[in-house]
C-alpha positions as a printed NumPy array, in Angstrom:
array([[ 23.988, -64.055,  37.461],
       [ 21.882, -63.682,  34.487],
       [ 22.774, -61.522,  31.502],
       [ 21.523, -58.305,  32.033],
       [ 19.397, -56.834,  29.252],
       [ 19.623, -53.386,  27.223],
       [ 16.323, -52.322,  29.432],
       [ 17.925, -53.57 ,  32.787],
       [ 21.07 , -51.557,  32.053],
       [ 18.919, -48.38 ,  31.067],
       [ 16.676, -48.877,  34.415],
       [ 19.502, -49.018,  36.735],
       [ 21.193, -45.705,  35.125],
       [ 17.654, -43.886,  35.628],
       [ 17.343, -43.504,  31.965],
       [ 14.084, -44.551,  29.95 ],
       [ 14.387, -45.474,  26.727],
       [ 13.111, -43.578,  24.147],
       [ 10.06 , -44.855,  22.429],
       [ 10.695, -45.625,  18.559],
       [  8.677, -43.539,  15.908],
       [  5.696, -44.98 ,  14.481],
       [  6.016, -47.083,  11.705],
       [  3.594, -47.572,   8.86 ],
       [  3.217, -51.038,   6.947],
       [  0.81 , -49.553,   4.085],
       [ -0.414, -46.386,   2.278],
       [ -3.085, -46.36 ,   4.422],
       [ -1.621, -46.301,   7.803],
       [  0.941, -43.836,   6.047],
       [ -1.737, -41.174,   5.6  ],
       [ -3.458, -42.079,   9.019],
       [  0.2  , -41.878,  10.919],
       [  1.002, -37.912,   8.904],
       [ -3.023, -37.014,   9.165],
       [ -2.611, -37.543,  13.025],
       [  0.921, -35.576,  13.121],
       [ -0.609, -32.446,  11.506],
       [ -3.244, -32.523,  14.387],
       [  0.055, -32.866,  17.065],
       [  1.541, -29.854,  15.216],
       [ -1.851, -27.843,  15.686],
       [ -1.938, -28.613,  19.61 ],
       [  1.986, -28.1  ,  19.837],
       [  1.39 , -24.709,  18.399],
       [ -2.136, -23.783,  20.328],
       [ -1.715, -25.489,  23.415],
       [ -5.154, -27.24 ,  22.974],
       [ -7.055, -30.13 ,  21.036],
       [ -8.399, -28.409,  17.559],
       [-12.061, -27.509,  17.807],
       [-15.749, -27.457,  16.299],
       [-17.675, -23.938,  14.886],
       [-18.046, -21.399,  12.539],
       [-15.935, -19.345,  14.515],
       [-12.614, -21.655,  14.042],
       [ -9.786, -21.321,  11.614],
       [-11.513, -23.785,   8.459],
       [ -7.859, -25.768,   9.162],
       [ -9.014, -25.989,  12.742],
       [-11.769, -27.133,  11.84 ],
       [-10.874, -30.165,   9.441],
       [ -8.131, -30.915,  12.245],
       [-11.594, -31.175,  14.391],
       [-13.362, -33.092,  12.028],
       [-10.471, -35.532,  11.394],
       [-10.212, -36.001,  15.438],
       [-13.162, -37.587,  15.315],
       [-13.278, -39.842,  12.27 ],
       [ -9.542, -40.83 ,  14.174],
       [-11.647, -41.616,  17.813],
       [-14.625, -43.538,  15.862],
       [-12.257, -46.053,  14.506],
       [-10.616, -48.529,  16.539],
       [ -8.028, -49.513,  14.044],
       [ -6.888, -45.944,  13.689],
       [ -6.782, -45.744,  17.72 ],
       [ -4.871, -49.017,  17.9  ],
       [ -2.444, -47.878,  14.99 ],
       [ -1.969, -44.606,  17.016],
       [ -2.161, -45.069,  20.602],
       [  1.416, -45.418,  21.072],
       [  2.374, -41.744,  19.879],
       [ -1.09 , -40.416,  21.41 ],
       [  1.29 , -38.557,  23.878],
       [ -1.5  , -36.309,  24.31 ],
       [ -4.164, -38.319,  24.898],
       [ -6.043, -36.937,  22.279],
       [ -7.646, -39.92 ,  20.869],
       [-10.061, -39.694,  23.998],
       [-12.641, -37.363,  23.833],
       [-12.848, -35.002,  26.873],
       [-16.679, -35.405,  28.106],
       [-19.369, -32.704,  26.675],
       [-17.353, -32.018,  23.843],
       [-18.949, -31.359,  20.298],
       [-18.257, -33.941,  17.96 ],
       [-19.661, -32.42 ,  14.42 ],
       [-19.339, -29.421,  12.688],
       [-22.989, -27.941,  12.375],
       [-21.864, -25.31 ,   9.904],
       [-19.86 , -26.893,   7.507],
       [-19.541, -30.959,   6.849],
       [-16.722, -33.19 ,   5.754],
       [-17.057, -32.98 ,   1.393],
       [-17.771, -28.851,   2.562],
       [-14.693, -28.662,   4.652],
       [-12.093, -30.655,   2.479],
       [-13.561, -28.696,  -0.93 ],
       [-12.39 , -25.586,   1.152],
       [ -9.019, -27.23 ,   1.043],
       [ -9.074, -27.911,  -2.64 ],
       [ -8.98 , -31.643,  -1.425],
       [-11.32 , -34.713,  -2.567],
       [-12.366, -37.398,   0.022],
       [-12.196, -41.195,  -1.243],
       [-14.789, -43.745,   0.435],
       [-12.07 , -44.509,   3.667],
       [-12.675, -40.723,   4.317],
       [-10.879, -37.988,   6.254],
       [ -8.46 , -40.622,   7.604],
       [ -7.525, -41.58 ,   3.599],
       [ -7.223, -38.07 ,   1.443],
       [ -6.003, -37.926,  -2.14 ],
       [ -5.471, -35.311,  -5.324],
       [ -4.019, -32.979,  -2.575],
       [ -3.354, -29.467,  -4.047],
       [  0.071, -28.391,  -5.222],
       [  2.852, -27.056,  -2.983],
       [  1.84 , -23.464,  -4.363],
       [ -1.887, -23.959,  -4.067],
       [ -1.299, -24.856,   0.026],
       [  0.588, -22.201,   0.479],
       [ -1.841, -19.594,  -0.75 ],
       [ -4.332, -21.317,   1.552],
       [ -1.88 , -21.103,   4.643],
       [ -1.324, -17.365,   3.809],
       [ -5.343, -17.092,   3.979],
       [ -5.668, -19.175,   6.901],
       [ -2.764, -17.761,   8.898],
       [ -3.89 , -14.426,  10.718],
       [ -3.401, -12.586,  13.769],
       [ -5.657,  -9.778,  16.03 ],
       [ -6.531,  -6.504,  14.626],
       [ -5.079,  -4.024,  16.756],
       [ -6.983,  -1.157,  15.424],
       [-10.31 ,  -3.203,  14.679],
       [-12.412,  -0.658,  16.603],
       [-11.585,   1.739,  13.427],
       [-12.781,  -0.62 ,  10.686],
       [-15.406,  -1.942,  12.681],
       [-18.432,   0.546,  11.91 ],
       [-17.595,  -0.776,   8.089],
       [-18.266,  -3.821,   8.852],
       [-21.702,  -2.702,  10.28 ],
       [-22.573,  -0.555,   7.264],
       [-21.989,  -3.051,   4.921],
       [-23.845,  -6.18 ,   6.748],
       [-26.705,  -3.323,   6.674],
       [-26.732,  -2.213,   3.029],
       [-26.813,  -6.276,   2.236],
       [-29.847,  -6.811,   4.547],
       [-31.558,  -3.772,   3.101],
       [-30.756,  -4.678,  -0.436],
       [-28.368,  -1.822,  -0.803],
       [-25.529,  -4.047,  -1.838],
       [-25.88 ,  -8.169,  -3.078],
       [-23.045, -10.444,  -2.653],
       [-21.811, -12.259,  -6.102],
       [-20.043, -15.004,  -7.128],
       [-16.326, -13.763,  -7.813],
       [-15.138, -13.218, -11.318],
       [-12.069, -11.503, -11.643],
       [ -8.436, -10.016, -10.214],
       [ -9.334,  -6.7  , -11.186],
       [-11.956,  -6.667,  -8.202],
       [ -9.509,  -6.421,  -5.873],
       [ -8.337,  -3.388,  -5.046],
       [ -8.181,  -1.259,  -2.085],
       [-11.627,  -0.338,  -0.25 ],
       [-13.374,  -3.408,  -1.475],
       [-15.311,  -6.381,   0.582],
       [-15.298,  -9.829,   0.122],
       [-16.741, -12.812,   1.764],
       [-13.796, -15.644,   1.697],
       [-13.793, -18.577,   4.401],
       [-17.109, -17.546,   5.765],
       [-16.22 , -14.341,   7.036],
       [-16.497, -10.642,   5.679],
       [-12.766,  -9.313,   4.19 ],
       [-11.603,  -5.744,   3.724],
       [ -8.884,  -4.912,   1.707],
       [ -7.738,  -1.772,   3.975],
       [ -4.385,  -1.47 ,   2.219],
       [ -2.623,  -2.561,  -1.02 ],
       [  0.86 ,  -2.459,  -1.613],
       [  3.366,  -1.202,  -4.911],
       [  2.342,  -3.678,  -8.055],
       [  5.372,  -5.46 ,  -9.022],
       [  6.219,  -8.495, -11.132],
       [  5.828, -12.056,  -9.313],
       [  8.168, -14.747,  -9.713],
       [  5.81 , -15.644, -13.116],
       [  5.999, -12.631, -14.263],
       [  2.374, -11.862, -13.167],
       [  1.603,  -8.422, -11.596],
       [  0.529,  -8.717,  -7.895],
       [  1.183,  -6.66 ,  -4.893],
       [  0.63 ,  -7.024,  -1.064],
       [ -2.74 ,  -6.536,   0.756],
       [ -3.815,  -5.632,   4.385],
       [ -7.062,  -7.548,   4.786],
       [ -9.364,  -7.036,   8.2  ],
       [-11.968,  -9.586,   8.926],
       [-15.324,  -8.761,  10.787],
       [-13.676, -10.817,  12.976],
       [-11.224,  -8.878,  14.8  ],
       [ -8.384, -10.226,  12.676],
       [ -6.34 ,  -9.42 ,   9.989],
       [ -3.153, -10.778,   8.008],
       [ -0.445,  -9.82 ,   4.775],
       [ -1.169, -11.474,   1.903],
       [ -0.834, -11.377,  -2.243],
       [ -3.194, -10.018,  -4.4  ],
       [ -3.222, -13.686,  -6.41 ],
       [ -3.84 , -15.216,  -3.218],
       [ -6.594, -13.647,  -2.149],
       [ -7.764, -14.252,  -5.911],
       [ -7.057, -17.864,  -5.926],
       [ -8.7  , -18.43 ,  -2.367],
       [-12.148, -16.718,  -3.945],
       [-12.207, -18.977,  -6.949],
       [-11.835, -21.945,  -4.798],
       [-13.948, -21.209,  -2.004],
       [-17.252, -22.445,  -2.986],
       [-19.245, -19.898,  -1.125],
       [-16.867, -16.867,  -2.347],
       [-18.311, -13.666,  -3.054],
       [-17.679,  -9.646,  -3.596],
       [-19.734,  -7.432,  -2.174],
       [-21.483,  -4.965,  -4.427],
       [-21.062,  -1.25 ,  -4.076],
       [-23.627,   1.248,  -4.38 ],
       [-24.904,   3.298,  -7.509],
       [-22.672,   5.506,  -7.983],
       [-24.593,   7.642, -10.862],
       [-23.579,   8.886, -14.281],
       [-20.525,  10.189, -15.668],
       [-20.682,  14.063, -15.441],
       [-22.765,  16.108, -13.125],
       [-24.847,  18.001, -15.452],
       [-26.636,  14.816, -16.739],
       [-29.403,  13.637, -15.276],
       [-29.786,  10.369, -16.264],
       [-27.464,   8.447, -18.242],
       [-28.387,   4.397, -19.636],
       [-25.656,   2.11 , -19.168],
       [-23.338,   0.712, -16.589],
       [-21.778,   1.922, -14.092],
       [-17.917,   1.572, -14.322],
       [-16.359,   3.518, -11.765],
       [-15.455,   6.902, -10.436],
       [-12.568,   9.12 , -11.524],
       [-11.264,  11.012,  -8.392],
       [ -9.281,  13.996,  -7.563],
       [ -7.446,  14.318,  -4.202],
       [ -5.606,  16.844,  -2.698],
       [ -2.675,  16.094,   0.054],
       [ -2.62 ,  17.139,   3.377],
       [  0.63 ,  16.383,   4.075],
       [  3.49 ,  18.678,   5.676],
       [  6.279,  17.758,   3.362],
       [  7.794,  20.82 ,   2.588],
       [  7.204,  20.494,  -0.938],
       [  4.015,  19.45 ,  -0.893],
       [  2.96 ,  22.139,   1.493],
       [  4.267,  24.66 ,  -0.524],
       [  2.421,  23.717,  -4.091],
       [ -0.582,  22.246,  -2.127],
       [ -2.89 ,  23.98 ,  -4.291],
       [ -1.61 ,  21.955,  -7.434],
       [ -0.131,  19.038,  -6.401],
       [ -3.044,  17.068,  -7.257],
       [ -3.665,  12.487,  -7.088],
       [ -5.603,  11.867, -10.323],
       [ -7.136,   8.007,  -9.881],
       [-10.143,   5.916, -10.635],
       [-11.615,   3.269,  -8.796],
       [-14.769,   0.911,  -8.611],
       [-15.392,   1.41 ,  -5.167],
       [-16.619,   3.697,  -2.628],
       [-13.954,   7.208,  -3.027],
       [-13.855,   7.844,   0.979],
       [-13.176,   4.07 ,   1.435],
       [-10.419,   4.025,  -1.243],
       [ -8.184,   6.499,   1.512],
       [ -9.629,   5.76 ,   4.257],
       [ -6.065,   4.702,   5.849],
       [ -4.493,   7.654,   4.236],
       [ -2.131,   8.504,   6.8  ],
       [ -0.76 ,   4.795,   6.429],
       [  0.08 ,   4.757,   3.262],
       [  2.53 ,   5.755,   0.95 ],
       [  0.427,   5.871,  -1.865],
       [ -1.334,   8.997,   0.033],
       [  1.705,  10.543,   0.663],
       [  1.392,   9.14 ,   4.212],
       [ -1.4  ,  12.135,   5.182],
       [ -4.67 ,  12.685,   5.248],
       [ -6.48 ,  13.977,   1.643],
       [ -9.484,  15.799,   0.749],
       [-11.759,  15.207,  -1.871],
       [-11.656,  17.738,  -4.276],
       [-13.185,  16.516,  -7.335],
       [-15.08 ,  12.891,  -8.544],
       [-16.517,  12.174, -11.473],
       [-18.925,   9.   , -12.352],
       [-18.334,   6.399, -15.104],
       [-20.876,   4.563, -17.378],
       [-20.221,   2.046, -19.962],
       [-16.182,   2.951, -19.981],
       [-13.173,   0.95 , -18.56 ],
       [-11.912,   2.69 , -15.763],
       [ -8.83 ,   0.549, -16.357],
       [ -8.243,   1.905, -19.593],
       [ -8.956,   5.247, -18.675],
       [ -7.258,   5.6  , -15.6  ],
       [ -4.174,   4.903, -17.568],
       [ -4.54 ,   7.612, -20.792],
       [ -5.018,  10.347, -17.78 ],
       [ -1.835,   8.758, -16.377],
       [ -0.025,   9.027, -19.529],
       [ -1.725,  12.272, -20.381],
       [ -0.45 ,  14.225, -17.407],
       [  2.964,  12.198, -17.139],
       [  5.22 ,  15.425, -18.055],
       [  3.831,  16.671, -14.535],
       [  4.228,  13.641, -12.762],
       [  5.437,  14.686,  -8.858],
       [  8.496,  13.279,  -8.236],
       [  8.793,  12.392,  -4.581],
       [  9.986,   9.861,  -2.615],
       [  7.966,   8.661,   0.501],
       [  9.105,   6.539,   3.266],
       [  6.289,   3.724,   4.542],
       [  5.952,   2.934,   7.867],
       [  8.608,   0.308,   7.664],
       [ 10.975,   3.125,   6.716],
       [ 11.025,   1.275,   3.114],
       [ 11.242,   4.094,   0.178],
       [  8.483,   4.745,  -1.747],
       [  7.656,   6.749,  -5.007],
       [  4.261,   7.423,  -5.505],
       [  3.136,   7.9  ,  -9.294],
       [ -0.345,   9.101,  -9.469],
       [  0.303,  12.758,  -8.467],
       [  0.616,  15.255, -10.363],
       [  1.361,  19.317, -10.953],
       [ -1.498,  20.021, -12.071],
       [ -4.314,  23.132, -11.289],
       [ -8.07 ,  21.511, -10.872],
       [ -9.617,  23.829, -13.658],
       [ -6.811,  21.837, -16.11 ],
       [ -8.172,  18.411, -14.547],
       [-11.589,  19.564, -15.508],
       [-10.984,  20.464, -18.694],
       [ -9.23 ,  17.173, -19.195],
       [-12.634,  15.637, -18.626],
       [-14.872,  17.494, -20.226],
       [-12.331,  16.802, -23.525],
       [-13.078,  13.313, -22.691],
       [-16.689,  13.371, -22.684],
       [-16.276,  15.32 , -26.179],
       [-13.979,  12.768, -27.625],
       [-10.938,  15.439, -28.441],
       [ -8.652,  15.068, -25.663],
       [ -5.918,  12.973, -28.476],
       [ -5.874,  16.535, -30.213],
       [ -4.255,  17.851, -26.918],
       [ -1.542,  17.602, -24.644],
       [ -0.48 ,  19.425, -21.775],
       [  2.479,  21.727, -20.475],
       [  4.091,  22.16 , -17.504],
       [  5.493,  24.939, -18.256],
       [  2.211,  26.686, -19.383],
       [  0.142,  24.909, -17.051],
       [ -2.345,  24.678, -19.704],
       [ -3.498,  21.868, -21.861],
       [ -2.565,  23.122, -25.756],
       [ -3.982,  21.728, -29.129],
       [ -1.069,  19.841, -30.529]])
């Protein structure tokens, strides 16, 4: 009897044997071999082949892209057929085969990565570790449950950029991003619904954690300096402008300069029992760039509101003055009457808001109008008199 083989003992015990991995002889077939696995992962995780439009994920869509430049070349289907457990390296009939929106150089810039001559099959300068993850934490995001709320915003502002109301600009800095704005980042229309606590980042940077909803349907949890990093990438980037917001105080009627901001007053809703009860006084001093009924329009959601619903009680418009700056010297002006409460998020996480106050209106007004006079350094104000008194 002949010496049974490995393969002939295997067969008779019902067992296959299991194929080896892949194996690459060069750099090339390296890239070709992990190129082809990412596109596995994607249809491991999807249940499907990775496909063509402006509709798709922009990984999706390189995944798509790369398909292709994979079935057009024999050598790559030859080097890959073996692990093709798919079959994904033949193209299902009457499927697109291009990206009409977006080409290869458009797609890989997206990805902060440059193409060499061999193309999609050979890629090289591939971001840092950090920078990928930032564009996974774009990338990654899941349904909108409450879309139908946000989506008349989305309608507005599509409108007031037809119309010429608003203009969408290049992206210029961090401090543009802040709740209530709209961006344009991977091709569709962001809204930053909610933002998070600032805290320090692991470089000591201050960020803080946004709720973003796309106009389409989705949304996802990412950092401030993500979302930051992702516009000054993304080639076609913008903000979206807001509307004129006028001049400073009421009683002028026209004011040169630029508009800064807004300086609003907001008064809680809330049934905390010590809110309730000083409702009248307890008062959210902020300033903001954007719209005022935008900046709480998820009120009841966040901590920062008290978790309630607010009423605008008092706004007042910027020119030529950094809201920033001045945001801050009201802060630090009214600090003595700081409310000191602690709020619970809806992940039952403690919060302690800091921009409310114990303060009457009539003293916020008066803070103002010392502002537009240049005196309010002269001043400071007591609690315990509820009156702002020359020092």
């Amino acid at each position: 009897m002949a010496d049974r083989t490995d393969l002939d003992i295997l067969a008779e015990l019902g067992v296959e044997p299991i194929a080896k991995a892949k194996t690459a002889t060069s750099p090339r077939e390296a890239r070709i071999i992990a190129g082809f696995e990412d596109i596995q992962k994607f249809v491991a995780q999807h249940g499907r082949a990775p496909r063509h439009g402006p509709d798709r994920d922009i990984f999706e869509r390189l995944y798509a892209v790369r398909l292709d430049r994979l079935r057009d070349q024999p050598e790559c289907v030859a080097l890959l057929s073996d692990v093709d457990h798919d079959d994904l390296l033949v193209a299902p009939m009457n499927e697109p085969t291009s990206d009409v929106e977006m080409d290869d150089d458009a797609l890989l810039a997206a990805l902060g990565v440059e193409a060499d001559e061999g193309g999609l099959t050979e890629l090289k300068h591939v971001r840092s570790l950090a920078d990928r993850r930032v564009a996974e934490e774009i990338a990654v995001r899941q349904p909108c449950a409450d879309f139908e709320t946000y989506r008349p915003l989305f309608g507005a502002i599509s409108k007031d950029i037809a119309d010429g109301t608003r203009e969408t600009r290049r992206f210029e800095r961090k401090s543009e991003i802040e709740q209530g704005r709209f961006f344009i980042v991977d091709g569709l229309m962001a809204y930053v619904a909610e933002a998070g606590e600032v805290f320090l980042n692991e470089s000591g940077n201050r960020d803080s954690r946004l709720r973003v909803i796309y106009d389409n349907g989705t949304e996802n949890n990412l950092l401030a300096r993500s979302l930051q990093k992702a516009l000054t990438k993304d080639p076609a980037g913008r903000r979206i402008t807001e509307t004129g917001a006028g001049p400073l105080f009421d009683e002028v009627p026209e004011v040169e300069g630029t508009e800064t901001g807004i300086i609003y007053v907001l008064r809680s809703l809330s049934q905390h029992p010590e809110v309730a009860k000083n409702r009248e006084i307890i008062h959210k001093i902020g300033v903001t760039g954007g719209q005022v009924e935008r900046r709480f329009a998820n009120a009841e959601n966040d901590p920062t509101f008290l978790m309630a619903a607010v009423e605008d009680v008092a706004t007042f418009r910027l020119i030529d003055i950094d809201r920033t700056a001045l945001e801050n010297l009201l802060h630090r002006f009214f600090a003595p009457a700081r409310l000191d409460i602690t709020i619970r998020d809806r992940f039952d996480k403690p919060i302690r808001p800091r921009e409310w106050f114990v303060v009457p209106l009539d003293v916020i007004h008066d803070a103002v109008s010392k502002i537009q006079d240049g005196t309010l350094h002269l001043f400071e104000y007591r609690p315990d008199q509820a009156a702002i008194i020359k020092r």
